[in-house]
mmCIF file of C-alpha atoms and ligand atoms in Angstrom:
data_model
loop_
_atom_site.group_PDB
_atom_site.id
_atom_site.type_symbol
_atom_site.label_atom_id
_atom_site.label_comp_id
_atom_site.label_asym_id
_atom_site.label_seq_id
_atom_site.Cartn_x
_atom_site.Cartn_y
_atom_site.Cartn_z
ATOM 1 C CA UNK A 1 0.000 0.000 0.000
ATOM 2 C CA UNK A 2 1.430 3.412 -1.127
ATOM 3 C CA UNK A 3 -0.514 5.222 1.185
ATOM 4 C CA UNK A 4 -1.919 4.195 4.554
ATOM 5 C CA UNK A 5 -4.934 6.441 5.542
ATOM 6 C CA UNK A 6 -5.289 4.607 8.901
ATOM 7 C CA UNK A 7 -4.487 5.788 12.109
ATOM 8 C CA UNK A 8 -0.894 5.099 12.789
ATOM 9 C CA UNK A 9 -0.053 2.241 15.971
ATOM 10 C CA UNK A 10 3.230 2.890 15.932
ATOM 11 C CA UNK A 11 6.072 5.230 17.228
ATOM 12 C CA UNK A 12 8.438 5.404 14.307
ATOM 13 C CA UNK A 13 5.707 6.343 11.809
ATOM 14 C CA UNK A 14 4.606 8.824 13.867
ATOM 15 C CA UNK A 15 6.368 12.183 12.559
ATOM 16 C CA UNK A 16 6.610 15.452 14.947
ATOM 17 C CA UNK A 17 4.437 14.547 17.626
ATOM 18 C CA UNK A 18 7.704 14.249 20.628
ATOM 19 C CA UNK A 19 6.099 16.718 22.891
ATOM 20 C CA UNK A 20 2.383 15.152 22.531
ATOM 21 C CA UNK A 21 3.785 11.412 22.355
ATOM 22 C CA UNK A 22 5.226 12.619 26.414
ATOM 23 C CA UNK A 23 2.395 14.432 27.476
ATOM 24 C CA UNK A 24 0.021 11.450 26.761
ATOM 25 C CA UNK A 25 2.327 9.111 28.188
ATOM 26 C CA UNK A 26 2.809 11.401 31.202
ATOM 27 C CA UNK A 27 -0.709 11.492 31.940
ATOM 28 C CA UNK A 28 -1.185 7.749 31.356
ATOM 29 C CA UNK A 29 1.306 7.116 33.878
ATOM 30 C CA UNK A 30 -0.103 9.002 36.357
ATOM 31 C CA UNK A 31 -2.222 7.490 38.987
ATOM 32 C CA UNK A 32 -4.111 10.818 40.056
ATOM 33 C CA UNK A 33 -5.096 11.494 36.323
ATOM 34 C CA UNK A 34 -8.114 9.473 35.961
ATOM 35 C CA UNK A 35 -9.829 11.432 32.611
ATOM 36 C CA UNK A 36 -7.448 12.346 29.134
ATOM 37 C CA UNK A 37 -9.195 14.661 26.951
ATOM 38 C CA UNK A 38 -7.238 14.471 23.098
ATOM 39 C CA UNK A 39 -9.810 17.056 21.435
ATOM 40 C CA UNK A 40 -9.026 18.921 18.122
ATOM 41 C CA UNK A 41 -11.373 21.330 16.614
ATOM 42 C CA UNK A 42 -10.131 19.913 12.910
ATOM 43 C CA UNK A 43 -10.326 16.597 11.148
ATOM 44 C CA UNK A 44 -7.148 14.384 10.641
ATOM 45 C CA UNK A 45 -4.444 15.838 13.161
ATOM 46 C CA UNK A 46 -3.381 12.813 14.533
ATOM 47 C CA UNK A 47 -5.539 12.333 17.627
ATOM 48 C CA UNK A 48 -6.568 8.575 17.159
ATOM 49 C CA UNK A 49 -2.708 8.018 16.110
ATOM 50 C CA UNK A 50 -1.350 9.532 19.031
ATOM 51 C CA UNK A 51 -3.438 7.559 21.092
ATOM 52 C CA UNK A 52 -3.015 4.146 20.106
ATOM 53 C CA UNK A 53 0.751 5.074 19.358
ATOM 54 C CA UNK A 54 1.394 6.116 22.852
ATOM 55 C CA UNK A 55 -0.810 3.027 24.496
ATOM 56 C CA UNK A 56 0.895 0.413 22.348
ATOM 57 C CA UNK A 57 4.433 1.865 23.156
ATOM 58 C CA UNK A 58 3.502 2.083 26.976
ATOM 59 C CA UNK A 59 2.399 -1.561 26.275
ATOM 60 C CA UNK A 60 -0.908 -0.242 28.565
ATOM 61 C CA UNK A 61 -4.028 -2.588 28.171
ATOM 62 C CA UNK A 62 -6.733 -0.868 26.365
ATOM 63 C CA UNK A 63 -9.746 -0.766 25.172
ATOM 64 C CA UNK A 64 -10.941 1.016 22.165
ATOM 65 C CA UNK A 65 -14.137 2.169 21.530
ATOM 66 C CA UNK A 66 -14.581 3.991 18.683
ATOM 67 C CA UNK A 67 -18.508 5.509 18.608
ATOM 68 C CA UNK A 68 -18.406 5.978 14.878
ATOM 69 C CA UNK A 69 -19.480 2.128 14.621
ATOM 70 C CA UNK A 70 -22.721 2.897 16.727
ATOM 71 C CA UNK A 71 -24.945 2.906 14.092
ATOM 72 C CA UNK A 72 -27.925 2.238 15.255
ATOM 73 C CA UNK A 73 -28.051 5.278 18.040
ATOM 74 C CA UNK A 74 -29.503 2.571 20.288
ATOM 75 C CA UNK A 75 -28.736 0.689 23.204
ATOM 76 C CA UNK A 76 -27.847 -2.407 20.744
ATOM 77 C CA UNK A 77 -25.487 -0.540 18.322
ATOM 78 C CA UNK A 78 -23.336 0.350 21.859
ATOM 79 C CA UNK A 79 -23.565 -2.959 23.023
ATOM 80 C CA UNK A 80 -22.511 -4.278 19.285
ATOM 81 C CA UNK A 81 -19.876 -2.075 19.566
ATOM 82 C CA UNK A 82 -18.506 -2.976 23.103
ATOM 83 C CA UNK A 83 -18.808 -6.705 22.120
ATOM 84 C CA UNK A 84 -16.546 -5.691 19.352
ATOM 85 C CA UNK A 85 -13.978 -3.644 21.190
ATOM 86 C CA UNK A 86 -13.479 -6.157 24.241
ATOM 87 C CA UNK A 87 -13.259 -9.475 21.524
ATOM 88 C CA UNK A 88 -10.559 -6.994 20.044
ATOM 89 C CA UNK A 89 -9.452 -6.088 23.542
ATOM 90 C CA UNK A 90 -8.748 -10.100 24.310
ATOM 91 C CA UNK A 91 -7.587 -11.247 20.966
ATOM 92 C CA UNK A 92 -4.371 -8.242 21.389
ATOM 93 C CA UNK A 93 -3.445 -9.235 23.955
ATOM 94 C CA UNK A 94 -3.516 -13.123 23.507
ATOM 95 C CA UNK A 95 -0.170 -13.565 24.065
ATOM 96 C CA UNK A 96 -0.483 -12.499 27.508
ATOM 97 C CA UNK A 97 -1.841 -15.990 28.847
ATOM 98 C CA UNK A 98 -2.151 -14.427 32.901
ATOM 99 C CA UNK A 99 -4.054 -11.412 31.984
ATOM 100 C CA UNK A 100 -5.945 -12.673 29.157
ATOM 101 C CA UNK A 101 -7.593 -15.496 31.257
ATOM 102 C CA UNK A 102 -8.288 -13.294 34.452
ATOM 103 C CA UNK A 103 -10.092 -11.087 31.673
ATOM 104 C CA UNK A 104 -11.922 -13.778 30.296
ATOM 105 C CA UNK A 105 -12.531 -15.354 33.902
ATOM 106 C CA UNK A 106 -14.396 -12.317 34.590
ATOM 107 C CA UNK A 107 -16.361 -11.429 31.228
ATOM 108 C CA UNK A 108 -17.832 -14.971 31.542
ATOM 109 C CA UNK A 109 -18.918 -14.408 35.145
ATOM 110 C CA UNK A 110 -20.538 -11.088 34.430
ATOM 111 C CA UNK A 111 -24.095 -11.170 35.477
ATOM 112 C CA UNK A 112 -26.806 -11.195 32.677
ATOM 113 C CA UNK A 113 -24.998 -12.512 29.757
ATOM 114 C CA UNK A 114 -21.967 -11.999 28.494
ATOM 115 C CA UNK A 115 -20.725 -14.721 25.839
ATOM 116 C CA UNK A 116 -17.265 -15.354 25.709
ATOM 117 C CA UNK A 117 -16.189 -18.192 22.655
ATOM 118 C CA UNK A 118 -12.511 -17.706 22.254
ATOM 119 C CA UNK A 119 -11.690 -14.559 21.820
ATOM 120 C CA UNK A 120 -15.111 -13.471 20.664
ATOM 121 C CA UNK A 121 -16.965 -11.371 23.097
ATOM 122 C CA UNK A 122 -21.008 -11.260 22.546
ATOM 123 C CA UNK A 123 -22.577 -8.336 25.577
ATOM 124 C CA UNK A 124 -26.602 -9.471 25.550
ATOM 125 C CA UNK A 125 -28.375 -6.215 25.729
ATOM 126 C CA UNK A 126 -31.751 -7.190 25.318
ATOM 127 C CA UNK A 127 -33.000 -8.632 28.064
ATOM 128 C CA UNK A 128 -33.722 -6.743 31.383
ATOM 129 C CA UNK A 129 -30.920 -8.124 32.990
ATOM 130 C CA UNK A 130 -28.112 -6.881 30.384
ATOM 131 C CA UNK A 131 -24.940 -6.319 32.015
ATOM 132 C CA UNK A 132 -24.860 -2.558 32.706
ATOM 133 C CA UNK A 133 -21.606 -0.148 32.026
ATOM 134 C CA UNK A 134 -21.200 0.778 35.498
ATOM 135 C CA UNK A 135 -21.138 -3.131 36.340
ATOM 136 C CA UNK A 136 -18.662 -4.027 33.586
ATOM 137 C CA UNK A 137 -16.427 -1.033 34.914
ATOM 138 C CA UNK A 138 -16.434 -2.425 38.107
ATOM 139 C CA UNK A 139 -15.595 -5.670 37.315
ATOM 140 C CA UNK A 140 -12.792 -4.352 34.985
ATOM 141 C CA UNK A 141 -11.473 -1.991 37.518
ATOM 142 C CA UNK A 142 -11.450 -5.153 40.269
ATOM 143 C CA UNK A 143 -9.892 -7.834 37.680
ATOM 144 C CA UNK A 144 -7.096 -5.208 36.627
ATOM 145 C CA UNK A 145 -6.212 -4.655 40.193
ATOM 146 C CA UNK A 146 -5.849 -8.256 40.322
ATOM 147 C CA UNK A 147 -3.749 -8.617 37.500
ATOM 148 C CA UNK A 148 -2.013 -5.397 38.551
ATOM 149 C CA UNK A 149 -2.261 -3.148 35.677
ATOM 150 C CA UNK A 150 -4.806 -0.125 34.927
ATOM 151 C CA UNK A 151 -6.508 -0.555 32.181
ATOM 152 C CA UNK A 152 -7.704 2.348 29.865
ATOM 153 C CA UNK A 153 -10.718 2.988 28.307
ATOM 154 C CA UNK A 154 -10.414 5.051 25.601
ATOM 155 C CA UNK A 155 -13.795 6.255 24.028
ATOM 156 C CA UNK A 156 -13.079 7.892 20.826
ATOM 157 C CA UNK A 157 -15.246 10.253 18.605
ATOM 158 C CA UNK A 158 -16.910 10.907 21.522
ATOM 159 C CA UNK A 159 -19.041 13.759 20.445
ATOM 160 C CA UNK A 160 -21.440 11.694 18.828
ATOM 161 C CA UNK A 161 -22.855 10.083 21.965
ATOM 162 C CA UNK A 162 -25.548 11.992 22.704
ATOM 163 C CA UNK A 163 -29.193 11.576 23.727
ATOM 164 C CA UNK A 164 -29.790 9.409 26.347
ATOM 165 C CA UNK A 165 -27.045 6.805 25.325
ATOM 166 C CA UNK A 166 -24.676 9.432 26.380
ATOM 167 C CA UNK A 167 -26.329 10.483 29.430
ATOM 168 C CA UNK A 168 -25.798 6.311 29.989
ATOM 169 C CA UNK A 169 -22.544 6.023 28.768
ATOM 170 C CA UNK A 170 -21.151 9.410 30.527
ATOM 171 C CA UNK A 171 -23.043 8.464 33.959
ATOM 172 C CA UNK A 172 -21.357 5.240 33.860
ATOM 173 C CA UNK A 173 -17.638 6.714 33.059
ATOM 174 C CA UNK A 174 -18.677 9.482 36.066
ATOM 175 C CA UNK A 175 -19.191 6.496 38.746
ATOM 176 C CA UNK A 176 -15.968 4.806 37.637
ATOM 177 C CA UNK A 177 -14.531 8.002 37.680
ATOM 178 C CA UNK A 178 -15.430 8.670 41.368
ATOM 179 C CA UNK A 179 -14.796 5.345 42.468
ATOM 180 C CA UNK A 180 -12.606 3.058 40.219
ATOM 181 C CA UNK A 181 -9.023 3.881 41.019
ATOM 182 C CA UNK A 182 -7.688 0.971 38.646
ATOM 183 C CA UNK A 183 -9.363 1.851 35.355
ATOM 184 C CA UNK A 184 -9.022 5.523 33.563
ATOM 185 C CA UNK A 185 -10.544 6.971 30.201
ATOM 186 C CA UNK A 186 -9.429 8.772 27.446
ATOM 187 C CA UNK A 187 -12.128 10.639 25.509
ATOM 188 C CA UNK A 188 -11.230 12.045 22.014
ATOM 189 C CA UNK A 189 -12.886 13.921 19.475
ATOM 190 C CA UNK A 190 -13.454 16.492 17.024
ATOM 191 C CA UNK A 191 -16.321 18.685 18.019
ATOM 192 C CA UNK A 192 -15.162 20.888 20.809
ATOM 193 C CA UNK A 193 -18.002 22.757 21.825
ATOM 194 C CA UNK A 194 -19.673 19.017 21.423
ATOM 195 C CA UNK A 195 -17.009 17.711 23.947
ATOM 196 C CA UNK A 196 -16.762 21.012 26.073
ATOM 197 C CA UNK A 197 -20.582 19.943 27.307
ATOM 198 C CA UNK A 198 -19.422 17.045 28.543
ATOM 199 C CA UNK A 199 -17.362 18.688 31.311
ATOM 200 C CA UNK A 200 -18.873 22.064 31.603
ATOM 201 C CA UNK A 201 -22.930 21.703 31.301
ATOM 202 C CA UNK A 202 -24.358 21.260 34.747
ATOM 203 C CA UNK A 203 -26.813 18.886 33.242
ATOM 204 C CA UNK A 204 -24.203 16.314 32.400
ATOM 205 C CA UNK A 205 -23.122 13.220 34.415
ATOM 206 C CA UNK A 206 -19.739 14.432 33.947
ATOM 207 C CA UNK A 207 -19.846 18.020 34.989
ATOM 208 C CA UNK A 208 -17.053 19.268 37.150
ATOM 209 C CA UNK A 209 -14.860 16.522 36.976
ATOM 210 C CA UNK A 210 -11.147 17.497 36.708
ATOM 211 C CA UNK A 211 -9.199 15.845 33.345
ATOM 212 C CA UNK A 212 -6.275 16.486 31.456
ATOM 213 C CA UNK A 213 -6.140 17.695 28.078
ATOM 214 C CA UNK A 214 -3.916 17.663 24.906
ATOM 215 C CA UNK A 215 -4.748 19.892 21.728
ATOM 216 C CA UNK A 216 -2.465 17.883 18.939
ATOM 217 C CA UNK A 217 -1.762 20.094 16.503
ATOM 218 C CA UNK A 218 -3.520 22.970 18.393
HETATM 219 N N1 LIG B 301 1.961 12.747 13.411
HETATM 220 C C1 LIG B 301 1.609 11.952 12.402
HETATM 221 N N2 LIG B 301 2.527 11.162 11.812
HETATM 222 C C2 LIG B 301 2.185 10.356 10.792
HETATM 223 N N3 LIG B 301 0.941 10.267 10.271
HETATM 224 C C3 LIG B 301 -0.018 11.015 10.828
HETATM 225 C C4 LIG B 301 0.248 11.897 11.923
HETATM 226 N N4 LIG B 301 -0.893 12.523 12.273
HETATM 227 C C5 LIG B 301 -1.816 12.056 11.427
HETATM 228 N N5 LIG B 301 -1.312 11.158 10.568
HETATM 229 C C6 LIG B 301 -2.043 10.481 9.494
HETATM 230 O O1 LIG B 301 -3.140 11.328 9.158
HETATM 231 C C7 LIG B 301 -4.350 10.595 9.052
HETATM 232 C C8 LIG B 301 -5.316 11.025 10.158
HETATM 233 O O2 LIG B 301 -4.822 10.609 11.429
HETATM 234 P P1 LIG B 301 -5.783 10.165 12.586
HETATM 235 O O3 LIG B 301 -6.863 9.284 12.070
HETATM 236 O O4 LIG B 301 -4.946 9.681 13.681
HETATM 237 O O5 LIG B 301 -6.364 11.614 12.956
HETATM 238 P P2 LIG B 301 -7.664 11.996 13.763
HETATM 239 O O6 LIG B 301 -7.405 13.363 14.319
HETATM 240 O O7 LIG B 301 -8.024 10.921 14.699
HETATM 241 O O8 LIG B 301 -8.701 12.086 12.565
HETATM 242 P P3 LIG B 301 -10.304 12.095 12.657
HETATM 243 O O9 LIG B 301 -10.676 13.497 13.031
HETATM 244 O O10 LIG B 301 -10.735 11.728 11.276
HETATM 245 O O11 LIG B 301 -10.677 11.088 13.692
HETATM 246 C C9 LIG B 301 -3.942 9.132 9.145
HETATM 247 O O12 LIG B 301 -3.699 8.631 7.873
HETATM 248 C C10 LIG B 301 -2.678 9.162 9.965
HETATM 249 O O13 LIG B 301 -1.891 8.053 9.695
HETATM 250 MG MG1 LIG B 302 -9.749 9.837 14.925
#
């Protein structure tokens, strides 16, 4: 391929970004910093790229969540997409035979469905006893304490969760956020004024909490 439009995963094709590539990985390493804003009022600068760069260099577990692939702006698109992210999530980092199974161990034990086959992850969402965000946070913050890594949650393109699938999705990363010490989120996108009402609209789960921000490009 002469040209490769997709987001880059690793350092040395990464060009210029030194001072962003050690901010990020500052503020990944650093227990009290809990919520990573990578925002960018234009298209393309890098922010998906410095992300995944920085988290595959640190050699942090992650998961990705990228909220383009909700289609459906529905309870079941989210859940399609978490099922993708984590069977993603477990099939990186297969190699990794201690973490992967505590992982595992736990998705299968989550209450209300979750289907584990390999490394394929299927979340049930329709019943009334779907597993909920806030519980899969908690089991992901315990099970990473075990294992004795944080894991990060990165939730990217994050301006199109709106509605009340955001007011879900952002209530859920506002408990783990008060609570979870082992698990910490980065939220990226492009809209600022989108992602500014996140953190500054009284209304929203997420109002007033304290996060760190990077501008690539800005
Ligand atoms: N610093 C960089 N070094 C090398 N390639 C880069 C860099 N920044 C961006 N690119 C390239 O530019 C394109 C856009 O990058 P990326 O998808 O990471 O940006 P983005 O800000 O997340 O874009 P979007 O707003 O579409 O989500 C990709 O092809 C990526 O490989
Ligand atoms: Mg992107």
């Amino acid at each position: 391929m002469l040209f490769d439009t997709r987001p880059k995963v690793r350092r040395a094709d990464l060009f210029d970004f030194e001072e962003e590539f050690g901010r990020l990985s500052g503020f990944v390493g650093d227990s009290l910093t809990r919520l990573i804003v990578v925002r960018g009022g234009l298209r393309r600068t890098g922010k998906t790229s410095l992300i995944l760069t920085t988290l595959n260099e640190l050699g942090v577990p992650y998961v990705f969540v990228d909220v383009r692939e909700v289609i459906r702006s529905r309870r079941g698109g989210l859940y399609e997409v978490l099922s993708r992210a984590l069977s993603e999530f477990l099939r990186r980092y297969s190699p990794y035979k201690a973490l992967l199974s505590s992982f595992i161990k736990m998705l299968s034990g989550v209450r209300g469905g979750v289907r584990v086959h390999g490394f394929e992850v299927s979340l049930n969402w329709g019943g009334k006893d779907r597993p909920l965000l806030t519980e899969l946070f908690r089991e992901f913050d315990e099970v990473s304490a075990g294992v004795g890594v944080r894991l990060v949650i990165v939730i990217d393109e994050a301006q199109r969760l709106g509605g009340s699938l955001g007011v879900e999705v952002w209530s859920a990363v506002a408990h783990a956020y008060d609570f979870l010490g082992n698990i910490k989120f980065i939220i990226s996108g492009s809209e600022m004024g989108v992602l500014n009402s996140i953190f500054s609209n009284p209304e929203s789960p997420l109002f007033g909490r304290a996060y760190a921000r990077l501008l690539p490009r800005g």
